[in-house]
mmCIF file of C-alpha atoms in Angstrom:
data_model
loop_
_atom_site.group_PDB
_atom_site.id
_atom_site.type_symbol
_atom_site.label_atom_id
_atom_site.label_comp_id
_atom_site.label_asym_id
_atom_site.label_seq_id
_atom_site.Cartn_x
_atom_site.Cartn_y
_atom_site.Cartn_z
ATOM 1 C CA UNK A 1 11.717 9.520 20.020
ATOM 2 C CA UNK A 2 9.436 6.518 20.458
ATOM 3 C CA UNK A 3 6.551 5.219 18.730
ATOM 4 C CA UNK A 4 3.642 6.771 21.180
ATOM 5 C CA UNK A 5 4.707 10.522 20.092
ATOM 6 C CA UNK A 6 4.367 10.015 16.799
ATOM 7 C CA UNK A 7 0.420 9.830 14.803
ATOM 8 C CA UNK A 8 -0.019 8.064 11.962
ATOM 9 C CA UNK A 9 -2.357 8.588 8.991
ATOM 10 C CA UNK A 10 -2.849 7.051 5.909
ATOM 11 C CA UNK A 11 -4.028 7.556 2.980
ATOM 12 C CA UNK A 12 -6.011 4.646 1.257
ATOM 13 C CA UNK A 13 -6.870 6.326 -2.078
ATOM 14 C CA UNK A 14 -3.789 8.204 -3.434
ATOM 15 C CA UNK A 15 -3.083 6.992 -6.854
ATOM 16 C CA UNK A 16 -5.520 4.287 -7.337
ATOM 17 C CA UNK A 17 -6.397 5.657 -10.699
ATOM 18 C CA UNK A 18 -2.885 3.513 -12.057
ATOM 19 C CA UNK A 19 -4.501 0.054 -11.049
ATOM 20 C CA UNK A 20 -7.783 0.874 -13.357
ATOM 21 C CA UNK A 21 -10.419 -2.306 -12.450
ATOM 22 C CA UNK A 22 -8.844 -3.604 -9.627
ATOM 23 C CA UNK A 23 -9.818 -0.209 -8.156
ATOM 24 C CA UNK A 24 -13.023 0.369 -9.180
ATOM 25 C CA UNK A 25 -15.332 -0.676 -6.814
ATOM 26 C CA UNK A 26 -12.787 -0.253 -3.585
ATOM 27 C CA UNK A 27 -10.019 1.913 -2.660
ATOM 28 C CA UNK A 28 -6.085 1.604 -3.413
ATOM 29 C CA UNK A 29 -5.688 0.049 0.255
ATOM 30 C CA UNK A 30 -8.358 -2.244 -0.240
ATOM 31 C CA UNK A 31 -6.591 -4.551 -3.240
ATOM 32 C CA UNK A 32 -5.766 -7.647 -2.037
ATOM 33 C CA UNK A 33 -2.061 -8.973 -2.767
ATOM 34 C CA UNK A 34 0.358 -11.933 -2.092
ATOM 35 C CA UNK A 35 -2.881 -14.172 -1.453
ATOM 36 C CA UNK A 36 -3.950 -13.161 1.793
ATOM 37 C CA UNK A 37 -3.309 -9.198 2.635
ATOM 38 C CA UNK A 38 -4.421 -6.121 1.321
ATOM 39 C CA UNK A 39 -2.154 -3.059 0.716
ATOM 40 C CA UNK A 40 -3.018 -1.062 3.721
ATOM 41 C CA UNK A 41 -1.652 -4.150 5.877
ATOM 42 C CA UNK A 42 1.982 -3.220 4.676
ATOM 43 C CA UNK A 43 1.666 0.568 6.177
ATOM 44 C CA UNK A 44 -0.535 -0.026 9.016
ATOM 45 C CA UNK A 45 1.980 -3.264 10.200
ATOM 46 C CA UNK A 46 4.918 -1.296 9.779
ATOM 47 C CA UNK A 47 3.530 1.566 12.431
ATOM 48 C CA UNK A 48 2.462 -0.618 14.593
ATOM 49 C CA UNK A 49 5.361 -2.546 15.147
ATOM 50 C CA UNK A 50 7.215 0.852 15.773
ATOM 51 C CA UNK A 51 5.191 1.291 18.760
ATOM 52 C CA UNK A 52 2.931 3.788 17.513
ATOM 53 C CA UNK A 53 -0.823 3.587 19.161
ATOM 54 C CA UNK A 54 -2.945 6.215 17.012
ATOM 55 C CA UNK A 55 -3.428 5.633 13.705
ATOM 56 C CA UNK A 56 -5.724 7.570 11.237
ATOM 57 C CA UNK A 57 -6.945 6.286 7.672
ATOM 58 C CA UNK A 58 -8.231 8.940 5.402
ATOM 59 C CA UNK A 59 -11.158 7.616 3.568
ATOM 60 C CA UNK A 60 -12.441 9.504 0.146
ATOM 61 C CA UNK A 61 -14.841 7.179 -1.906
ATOM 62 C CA UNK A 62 -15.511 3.354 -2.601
ATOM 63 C CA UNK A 63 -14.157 2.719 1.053
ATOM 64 C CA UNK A 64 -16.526 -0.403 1.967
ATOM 65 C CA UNK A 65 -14.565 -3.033 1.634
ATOM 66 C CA UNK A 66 -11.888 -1.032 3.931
ATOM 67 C CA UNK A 67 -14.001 -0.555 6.342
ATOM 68 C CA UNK A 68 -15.035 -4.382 6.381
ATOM 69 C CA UNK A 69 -11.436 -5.218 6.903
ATOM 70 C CA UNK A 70 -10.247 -2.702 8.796
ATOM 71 C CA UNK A 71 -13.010 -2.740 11.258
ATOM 72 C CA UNK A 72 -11.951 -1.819 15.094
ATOM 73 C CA UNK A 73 -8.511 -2.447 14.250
ATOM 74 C CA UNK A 74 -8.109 -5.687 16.349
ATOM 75 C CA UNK A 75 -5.748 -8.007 14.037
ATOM 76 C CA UNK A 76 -3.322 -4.627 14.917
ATOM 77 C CA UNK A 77 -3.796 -4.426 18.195
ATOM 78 C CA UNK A 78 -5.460 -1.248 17.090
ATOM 79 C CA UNK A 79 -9.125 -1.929 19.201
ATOM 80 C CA UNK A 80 -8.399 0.365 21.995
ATOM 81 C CA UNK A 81 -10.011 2.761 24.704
ATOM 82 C CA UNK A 82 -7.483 5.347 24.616
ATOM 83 C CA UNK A 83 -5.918 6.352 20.720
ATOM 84 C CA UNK A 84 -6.583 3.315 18.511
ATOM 85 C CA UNK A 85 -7.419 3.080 14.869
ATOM 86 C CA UNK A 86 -9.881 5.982 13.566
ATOM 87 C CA UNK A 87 -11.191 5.986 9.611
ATOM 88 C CA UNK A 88 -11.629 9.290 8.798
ATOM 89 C CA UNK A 89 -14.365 10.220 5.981
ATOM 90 C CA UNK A 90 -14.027 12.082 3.276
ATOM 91 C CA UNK A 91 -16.377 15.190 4.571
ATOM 92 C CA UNK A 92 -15.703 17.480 7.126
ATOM 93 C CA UNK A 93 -18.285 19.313 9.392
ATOM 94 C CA UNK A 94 -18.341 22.313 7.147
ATOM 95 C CA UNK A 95 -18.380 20.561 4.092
ATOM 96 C CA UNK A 96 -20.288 17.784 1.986
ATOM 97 C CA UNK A 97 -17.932 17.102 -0.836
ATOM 98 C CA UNK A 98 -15.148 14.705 -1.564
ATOM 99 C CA UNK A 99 -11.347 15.875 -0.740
ATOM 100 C CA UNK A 100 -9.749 17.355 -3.743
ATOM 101 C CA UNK A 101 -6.184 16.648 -3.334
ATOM 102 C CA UNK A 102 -4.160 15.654 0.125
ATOM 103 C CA UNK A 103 -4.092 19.714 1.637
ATOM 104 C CA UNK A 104 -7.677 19.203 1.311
ATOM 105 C CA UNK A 105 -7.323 15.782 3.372
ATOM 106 C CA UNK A 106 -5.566 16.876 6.074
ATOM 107 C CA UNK A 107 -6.817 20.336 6.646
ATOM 108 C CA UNK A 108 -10.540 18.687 6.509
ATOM 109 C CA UNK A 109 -9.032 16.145 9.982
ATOM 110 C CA UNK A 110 -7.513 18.840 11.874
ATOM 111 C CA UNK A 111 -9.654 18.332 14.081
ATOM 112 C CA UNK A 112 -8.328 14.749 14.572
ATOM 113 C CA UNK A 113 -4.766 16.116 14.780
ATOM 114 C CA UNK A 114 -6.332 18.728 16.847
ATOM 115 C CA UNK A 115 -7.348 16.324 19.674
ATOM 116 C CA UNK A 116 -4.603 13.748 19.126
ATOM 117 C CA UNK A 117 -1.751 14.058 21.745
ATOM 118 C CA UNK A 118 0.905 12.812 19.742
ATOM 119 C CA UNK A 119 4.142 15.955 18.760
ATOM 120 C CA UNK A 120 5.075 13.900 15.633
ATOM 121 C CA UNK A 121 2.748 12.974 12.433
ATOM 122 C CA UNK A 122 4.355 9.762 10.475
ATOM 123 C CA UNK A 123 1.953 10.161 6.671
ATOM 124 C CA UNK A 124 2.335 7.070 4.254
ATOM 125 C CA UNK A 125 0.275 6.284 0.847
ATOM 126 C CA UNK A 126 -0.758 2.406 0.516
ATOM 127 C CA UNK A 127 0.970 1.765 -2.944
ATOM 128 C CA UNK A 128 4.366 0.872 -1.776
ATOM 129 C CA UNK A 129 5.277 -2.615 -0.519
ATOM 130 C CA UNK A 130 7.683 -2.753 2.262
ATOM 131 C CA UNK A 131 8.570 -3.979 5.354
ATOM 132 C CA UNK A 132 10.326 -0.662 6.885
ATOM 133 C CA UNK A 133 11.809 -0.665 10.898
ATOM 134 C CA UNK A 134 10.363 3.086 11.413
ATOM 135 C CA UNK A 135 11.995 3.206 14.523
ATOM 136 C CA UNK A 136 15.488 3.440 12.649
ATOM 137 C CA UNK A 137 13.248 6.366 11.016
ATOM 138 C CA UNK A 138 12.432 8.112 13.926
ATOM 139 C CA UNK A 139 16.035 7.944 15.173
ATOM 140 C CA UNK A 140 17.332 9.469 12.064
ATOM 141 C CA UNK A 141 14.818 12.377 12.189
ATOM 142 C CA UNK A 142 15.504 13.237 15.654
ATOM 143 C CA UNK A 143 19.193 12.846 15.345
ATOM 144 C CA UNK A 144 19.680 15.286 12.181
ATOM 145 C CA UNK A 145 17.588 18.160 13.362
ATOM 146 C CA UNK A 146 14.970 18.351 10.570
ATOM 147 C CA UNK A 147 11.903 19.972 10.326
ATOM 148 C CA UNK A 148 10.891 17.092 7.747
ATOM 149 C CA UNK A 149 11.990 13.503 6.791
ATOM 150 C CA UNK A 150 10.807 11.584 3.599
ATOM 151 C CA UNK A 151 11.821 8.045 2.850
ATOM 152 C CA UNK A 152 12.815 7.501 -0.888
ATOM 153 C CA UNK A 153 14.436 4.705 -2.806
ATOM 154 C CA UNK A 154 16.467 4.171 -5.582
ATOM 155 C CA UNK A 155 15.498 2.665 -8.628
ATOM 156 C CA UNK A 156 13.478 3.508 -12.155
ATOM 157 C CA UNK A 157 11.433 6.099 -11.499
ATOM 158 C CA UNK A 158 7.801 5.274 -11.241
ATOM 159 C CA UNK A 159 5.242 6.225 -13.840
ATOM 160 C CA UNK A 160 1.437 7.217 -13.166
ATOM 161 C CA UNK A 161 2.124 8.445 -9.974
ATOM 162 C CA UNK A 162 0.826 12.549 -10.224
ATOM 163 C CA UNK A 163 2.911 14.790 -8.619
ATOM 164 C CA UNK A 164 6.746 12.740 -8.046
ATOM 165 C CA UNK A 165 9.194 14.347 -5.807
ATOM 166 C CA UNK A 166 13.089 12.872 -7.040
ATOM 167 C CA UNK A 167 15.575 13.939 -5.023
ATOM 168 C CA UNK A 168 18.307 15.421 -6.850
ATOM 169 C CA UNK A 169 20.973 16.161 -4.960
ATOM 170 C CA UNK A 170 21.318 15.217 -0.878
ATOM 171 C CA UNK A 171 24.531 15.968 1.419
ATOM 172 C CA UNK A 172 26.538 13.039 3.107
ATOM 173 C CA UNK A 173 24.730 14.057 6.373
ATOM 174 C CA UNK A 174 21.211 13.266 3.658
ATOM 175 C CA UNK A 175 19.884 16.713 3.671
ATOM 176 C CA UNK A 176 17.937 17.379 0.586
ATOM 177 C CA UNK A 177 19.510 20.264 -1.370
ATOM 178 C CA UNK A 178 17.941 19.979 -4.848
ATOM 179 C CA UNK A 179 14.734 18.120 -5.596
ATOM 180 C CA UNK A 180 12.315 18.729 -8.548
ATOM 181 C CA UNK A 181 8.820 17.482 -9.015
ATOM 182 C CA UNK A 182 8.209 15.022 -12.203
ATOM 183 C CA UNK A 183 11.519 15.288 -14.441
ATOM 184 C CA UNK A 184 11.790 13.713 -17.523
ATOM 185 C CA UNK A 185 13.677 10.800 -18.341
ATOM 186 C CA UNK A 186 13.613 7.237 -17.602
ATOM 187 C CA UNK A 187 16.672 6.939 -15.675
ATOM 188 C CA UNK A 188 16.798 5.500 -11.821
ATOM 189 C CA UNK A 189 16.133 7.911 -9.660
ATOM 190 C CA UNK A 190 15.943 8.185 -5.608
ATOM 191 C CA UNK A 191 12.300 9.415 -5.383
ATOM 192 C CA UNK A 192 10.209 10.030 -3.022
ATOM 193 C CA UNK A 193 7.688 6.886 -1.215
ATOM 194 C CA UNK A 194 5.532 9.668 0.140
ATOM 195 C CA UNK A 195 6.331 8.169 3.929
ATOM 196 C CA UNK A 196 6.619 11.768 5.987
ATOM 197 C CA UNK A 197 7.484 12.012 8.977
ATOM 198 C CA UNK A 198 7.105 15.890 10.652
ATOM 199 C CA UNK A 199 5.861 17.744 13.679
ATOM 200 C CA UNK A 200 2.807 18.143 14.190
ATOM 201 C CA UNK A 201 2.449 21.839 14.563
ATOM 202 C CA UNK A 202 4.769 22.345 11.794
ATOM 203 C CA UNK A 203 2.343 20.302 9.193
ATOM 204 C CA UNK A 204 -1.004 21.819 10.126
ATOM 205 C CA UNK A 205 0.872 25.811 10.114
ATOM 206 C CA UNK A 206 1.753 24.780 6.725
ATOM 207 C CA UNK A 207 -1.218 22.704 5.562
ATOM 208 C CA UNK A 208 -3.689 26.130 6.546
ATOM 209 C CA UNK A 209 -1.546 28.467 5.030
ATOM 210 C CA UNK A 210 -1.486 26.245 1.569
ATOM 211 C CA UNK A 211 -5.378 26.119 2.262
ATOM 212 C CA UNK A 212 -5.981 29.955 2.556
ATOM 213 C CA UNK A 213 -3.653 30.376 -0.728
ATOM 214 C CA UNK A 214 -5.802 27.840 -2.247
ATOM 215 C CA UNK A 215 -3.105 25.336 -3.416
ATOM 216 C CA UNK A 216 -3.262 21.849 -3.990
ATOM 217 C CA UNK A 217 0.131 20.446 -4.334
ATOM 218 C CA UNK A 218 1.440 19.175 -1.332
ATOM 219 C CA UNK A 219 4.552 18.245 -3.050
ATOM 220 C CA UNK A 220 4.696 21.800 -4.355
ATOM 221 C CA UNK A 221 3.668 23.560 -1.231
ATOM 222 C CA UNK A 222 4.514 21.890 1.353
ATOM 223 C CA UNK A 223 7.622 19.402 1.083
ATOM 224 C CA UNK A 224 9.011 21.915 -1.801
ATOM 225 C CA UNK A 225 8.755 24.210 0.590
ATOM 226 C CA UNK A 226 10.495 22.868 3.503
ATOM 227 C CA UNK A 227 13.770 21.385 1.002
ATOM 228 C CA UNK A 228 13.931 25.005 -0.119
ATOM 229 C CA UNK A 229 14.504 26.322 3.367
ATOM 230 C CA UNK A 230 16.916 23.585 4.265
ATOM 231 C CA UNK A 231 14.921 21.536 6.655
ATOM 232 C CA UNK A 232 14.160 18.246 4.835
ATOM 233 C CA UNK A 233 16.355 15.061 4.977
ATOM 234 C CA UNK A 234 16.209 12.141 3.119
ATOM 235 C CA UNK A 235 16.173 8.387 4.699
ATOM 236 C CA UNK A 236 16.840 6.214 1.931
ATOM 237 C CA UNK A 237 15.340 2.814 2.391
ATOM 238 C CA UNK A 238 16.921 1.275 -0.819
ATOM 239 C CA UNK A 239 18.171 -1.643 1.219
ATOM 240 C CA UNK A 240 14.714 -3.075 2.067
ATOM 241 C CA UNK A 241 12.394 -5.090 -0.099
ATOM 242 C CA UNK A 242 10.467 -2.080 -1.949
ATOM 243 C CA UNK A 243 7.549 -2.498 -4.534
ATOM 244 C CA UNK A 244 6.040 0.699 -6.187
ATOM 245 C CA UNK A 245 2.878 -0.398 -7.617
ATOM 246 C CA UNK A 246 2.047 2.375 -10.146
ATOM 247 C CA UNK A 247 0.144 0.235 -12.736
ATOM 248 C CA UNK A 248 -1.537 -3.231 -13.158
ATOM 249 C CA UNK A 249 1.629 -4.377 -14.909
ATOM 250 C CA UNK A 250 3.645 -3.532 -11.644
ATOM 251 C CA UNK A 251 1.045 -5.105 -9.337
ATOM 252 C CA UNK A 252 1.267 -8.050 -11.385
ATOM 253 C CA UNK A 253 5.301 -8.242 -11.445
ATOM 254 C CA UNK A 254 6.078 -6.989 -8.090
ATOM 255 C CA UNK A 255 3.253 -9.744 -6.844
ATOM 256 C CA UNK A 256 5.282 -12.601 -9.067
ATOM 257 C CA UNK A 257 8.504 -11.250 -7.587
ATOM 258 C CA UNK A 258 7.235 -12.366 -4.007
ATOM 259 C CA UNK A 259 7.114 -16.500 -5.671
ATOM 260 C CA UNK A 260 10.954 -16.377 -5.243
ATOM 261 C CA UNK A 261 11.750 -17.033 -1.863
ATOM 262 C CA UNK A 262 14.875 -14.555 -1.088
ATOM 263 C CA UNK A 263 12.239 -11.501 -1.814
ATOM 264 C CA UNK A 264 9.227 -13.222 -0.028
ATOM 265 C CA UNK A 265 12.277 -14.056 3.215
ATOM 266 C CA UNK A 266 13.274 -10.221 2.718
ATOM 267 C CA UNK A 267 9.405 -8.895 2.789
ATOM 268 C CA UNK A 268 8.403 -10.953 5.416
ATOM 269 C CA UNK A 269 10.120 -10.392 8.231
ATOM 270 C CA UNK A 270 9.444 -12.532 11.176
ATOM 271 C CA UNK A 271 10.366 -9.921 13.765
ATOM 272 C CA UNK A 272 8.130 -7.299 12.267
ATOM 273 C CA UNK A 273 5.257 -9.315 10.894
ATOM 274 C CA UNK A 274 2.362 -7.944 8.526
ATOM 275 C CA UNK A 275 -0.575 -8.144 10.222
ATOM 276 C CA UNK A 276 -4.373 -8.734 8.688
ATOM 277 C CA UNK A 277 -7.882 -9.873 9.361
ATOM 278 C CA UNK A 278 -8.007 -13.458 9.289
ATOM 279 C CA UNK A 279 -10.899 -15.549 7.222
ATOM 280 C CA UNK A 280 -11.244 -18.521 9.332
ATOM 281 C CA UNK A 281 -11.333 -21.343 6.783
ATOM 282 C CA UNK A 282 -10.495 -25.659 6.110
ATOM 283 C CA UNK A 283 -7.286 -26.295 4.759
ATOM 284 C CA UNK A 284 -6.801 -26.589 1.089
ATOM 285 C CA UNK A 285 -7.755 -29.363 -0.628
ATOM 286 C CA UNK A 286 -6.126 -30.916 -3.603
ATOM 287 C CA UNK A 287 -7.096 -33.312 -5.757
ATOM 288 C CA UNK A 288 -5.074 -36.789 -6.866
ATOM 289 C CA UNK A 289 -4.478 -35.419 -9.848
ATOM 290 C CA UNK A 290 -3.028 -32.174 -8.894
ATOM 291 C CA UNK A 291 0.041 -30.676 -10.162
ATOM 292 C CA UNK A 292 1.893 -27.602 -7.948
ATOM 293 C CA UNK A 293 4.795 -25.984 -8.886
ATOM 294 C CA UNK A 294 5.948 -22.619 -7.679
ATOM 295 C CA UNK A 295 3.068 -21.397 -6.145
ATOM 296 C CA UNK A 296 1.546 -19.330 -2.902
ATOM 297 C CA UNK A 297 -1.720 -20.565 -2.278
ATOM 298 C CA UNK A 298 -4.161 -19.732 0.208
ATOM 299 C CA UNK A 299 -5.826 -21.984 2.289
ATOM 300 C CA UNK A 300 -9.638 -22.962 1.839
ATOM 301 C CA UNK A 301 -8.871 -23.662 -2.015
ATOM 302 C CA UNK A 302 -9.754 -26.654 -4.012
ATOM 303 C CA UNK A 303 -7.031 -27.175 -6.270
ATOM 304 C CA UNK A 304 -7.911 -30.641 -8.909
ATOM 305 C CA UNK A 305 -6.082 -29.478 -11.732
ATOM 306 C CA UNK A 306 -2.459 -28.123 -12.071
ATOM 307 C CA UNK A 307 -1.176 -24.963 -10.748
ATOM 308 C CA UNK A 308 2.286 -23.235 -11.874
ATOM 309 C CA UNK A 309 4.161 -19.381 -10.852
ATOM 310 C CA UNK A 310 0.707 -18.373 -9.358
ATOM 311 C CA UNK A 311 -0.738 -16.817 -6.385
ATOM 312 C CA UNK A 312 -3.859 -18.152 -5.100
ATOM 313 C CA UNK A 313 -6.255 -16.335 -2.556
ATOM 314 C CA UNK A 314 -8.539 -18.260 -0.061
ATOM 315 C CA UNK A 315 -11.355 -19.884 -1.382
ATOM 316 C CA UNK A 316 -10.138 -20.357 -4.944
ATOM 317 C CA UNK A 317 -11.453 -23.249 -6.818
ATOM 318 C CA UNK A 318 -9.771 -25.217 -9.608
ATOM 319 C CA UNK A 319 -11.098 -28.289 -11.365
ATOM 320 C CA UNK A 320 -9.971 -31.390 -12.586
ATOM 321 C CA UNK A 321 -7.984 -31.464 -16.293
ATOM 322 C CA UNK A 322 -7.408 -27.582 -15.875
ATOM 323 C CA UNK A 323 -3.751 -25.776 -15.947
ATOM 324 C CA UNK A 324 -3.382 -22.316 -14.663
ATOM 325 C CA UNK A 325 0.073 -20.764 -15.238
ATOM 326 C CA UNK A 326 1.819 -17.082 -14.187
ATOM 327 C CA UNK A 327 -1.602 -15.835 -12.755
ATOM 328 C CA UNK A 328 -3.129 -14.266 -9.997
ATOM 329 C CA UNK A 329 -6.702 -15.961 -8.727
ATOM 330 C CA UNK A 330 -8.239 -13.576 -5.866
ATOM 331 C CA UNK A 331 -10.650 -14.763 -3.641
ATOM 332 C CA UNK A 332 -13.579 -17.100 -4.623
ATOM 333 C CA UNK A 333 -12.767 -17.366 -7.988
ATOM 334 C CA UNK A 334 -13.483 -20.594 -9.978
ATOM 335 C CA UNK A 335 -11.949 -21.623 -12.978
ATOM 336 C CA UNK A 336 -14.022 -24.403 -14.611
ATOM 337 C CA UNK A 337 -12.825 -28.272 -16.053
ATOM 338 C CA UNK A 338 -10.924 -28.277 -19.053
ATOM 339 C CA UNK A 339 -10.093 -24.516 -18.774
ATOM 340 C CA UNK A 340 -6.384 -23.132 -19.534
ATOM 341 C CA UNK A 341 -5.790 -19.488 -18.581
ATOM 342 C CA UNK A 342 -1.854 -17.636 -18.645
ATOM 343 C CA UNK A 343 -0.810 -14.524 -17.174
ATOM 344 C CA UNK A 344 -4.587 -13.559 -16.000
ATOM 345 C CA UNK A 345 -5.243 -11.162 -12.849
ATOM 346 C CA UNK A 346 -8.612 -12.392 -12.065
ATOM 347 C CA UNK A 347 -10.328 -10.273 -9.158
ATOM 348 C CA UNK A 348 -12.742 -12.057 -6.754
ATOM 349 C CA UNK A 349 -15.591 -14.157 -7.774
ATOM 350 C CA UNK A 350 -14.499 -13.976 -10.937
ATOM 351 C CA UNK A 351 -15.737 -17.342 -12.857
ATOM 352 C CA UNK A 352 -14.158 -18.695 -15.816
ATOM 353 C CA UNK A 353 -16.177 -21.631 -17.329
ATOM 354 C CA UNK A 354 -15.076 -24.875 -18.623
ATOM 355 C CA UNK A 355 -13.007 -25.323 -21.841
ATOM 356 C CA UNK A 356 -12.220 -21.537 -22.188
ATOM 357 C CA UNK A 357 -8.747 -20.825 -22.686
ATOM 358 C CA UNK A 358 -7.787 -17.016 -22.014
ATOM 359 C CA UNK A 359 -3.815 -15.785 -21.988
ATOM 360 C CA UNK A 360 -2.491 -12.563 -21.583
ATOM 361 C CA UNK A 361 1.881 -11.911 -21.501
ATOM 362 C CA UNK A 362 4.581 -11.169 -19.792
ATOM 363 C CA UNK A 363 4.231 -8.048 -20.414
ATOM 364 C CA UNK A 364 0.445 -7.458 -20.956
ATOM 365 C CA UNK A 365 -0.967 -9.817 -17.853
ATOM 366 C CA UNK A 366 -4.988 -9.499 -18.192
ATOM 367 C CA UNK A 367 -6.912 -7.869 -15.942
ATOM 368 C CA UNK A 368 -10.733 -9.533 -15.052
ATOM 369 C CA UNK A 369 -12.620 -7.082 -12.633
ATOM 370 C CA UNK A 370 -14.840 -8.484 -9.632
ATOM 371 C CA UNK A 371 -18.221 -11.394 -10.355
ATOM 372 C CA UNK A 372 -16.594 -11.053 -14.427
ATOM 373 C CA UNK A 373 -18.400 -14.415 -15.949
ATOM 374 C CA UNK A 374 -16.484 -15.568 -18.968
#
């Protein structure tokens, strides 16, 4: 199997209820991260450099700023005449109202599956960070004879996430004989990433009989479903870099995690690189009396003052006598003279004015939501 049978489609608003103000105003593939991308890069990247040509994103509300940096789908080589990148809305021609779960999502575009070409449909979320070879994917499925493939990890099992699927029990061959949706406990788990790969034909029989019954679990219905009739392998990607965002806090550490270089080398692959839209902009500028330790920055910044364990986006100003320490500065924020903030997510344009000093934890990083004047 090769890249060109299979379609892809993402979804860029599952779960973006755990990241509270940074997704108010845009959707879950929309936040910016690691000073220059935005979540959907880390999907959309990884199918393209699997060869894959047609790529859906399923839209459902506050989907602007996706569409700004999405657009044709050119920094992906997306920004074709035949297959390409498609956004798909959140209304179908025989409705006017917002999907209510993912069976909702994907029976609303079967028309797109309809007319897409492609025997294979490869479905990812936008609130894991990896950097996954799906090729090595597409072997595995085609090699063990399923009727399904998910990708899981092992590790603590995520919180906030809705509907979980944890693998309990898979074979040495990594057929899934025992899964259950949302256990208790706190203990690591290999869980589901909610990467699917399946036949077409196979997900739309399912996804219209789950619409005619009215359900709206697609873990319950549909993957459930297919580990109960012994057609659903695991392909556990516990070996590559793997961040779970499933609340601010985890944004914040996996984000932090990327300042030490071994993760950043591991995430960042140079054979499979993450793609984005580019903001042509100067070089960073920093002052005489500037002080950087430990830091990503951006270019098109103005740093004066001194800068330690953060990530800084383009266009970030910082001025003279100020110290900024374990944050994250988005785009076109300014923090004023004189100003000393810790352990602050500031979203963009936020503007912090001079002599303020604002500190959050380790453990309790502060969030400041988009144009916030303090």
């Amino acid at each position: 199997m090769n890249g060109k049978k299979v379609l892809g489609m993402i979804f860029a608003n599952i779960h973006e209820e755990a990241l509270e103000s940074l997704t108010d105003m845009r959707t879950m593939g929309s936040v910016p991260f690691c000073s220059r991308y935005r979540l959907i890069d880390f999907p959309l990247s990884n199918m393209v450099e699997s060869g894959m040509t047609k790529i859906g994103v399923v839209t459902n509300s506050n989907f602007n700023s996706l569409m700004d940096h999405v657009g044709t789908g050119k920094p992906w080589d997306l920004s074709r005449k035949t297959d390409g990148l498609y956004l798909l809305p959140p209304y179908s021609l025989n409705s006017t109202t917002m999907w209510g779960n993912r069976i909702d999502a994907i029976y609303g575009n079967m028309g797109f599956l309809d007319q897409s070409n492609q025997e294979y449909v490869l479905m990812s979320d936008c609130y894991n960070i990896m950097n996954l070879d799906y090729t090595k994917l597409f072997e595995a499925h085609e090699n063990s004879g399923a009727a399904v493939t998910i990708v899981g990890v092992r590790g603590k099992m995520p919180k906030n996430m809705g509907s979980l699927l944890v693998f309990n029990e898979v074979d040495e061959n990594g057929k899934i004989t025992d899964a259950a949706i949302d256990p208790a406990g706190d203990d690591e788990v290999f869980y589901s990433c909610n990467i699917i790969l399946i036949k077409k034909y196979l997900l739309q029989t399912l996804i219209t009989t789950a619409h005619s019954k009215n359900e709206v679990s697609f873990q319950r219905s549909i993957l459930l479903s297919c580990i109960n009739s012994g057609k659903a392998y695991a392909y556990d990607a516990t070996d590559s870099f793997i961040g779970t965002i499933d609340s601010v806090q985890s944004y914040y550490d996996i984000s932090m995690s990327l300042l030490d270089k071994g993760n950043k080398n591991k995430l960042f692959v140079p054979e499979r690189p993450i793609y984005t839209k580019e903001r042509d902009d100067m070089p960073t500028i920093y002052g005489t009396e500037a002080k950087i330790k430990n830091s990503l920055i951006a270019d098109g910044c103005q740093i004066k003052g001194e800068v330690e364990n953060c990530i800084i986006f383009k266009g970030v100003k910082v001025e003279a006598d100020t110290v900024v320490k374990n944050s994250i500065l988005m785009q076109d924020t300014v923090i004023g003279e004189g100003t000393k903030i810790n352990y602050i997510i500031a979203d963009k344009n936020v503007n912090i004015k001079s002599g303020v000093e604002l500190s959050g934890a380790a453990n309790y990083p502060v969030s400041l939501s988009k144009d916030t004047r303090i």
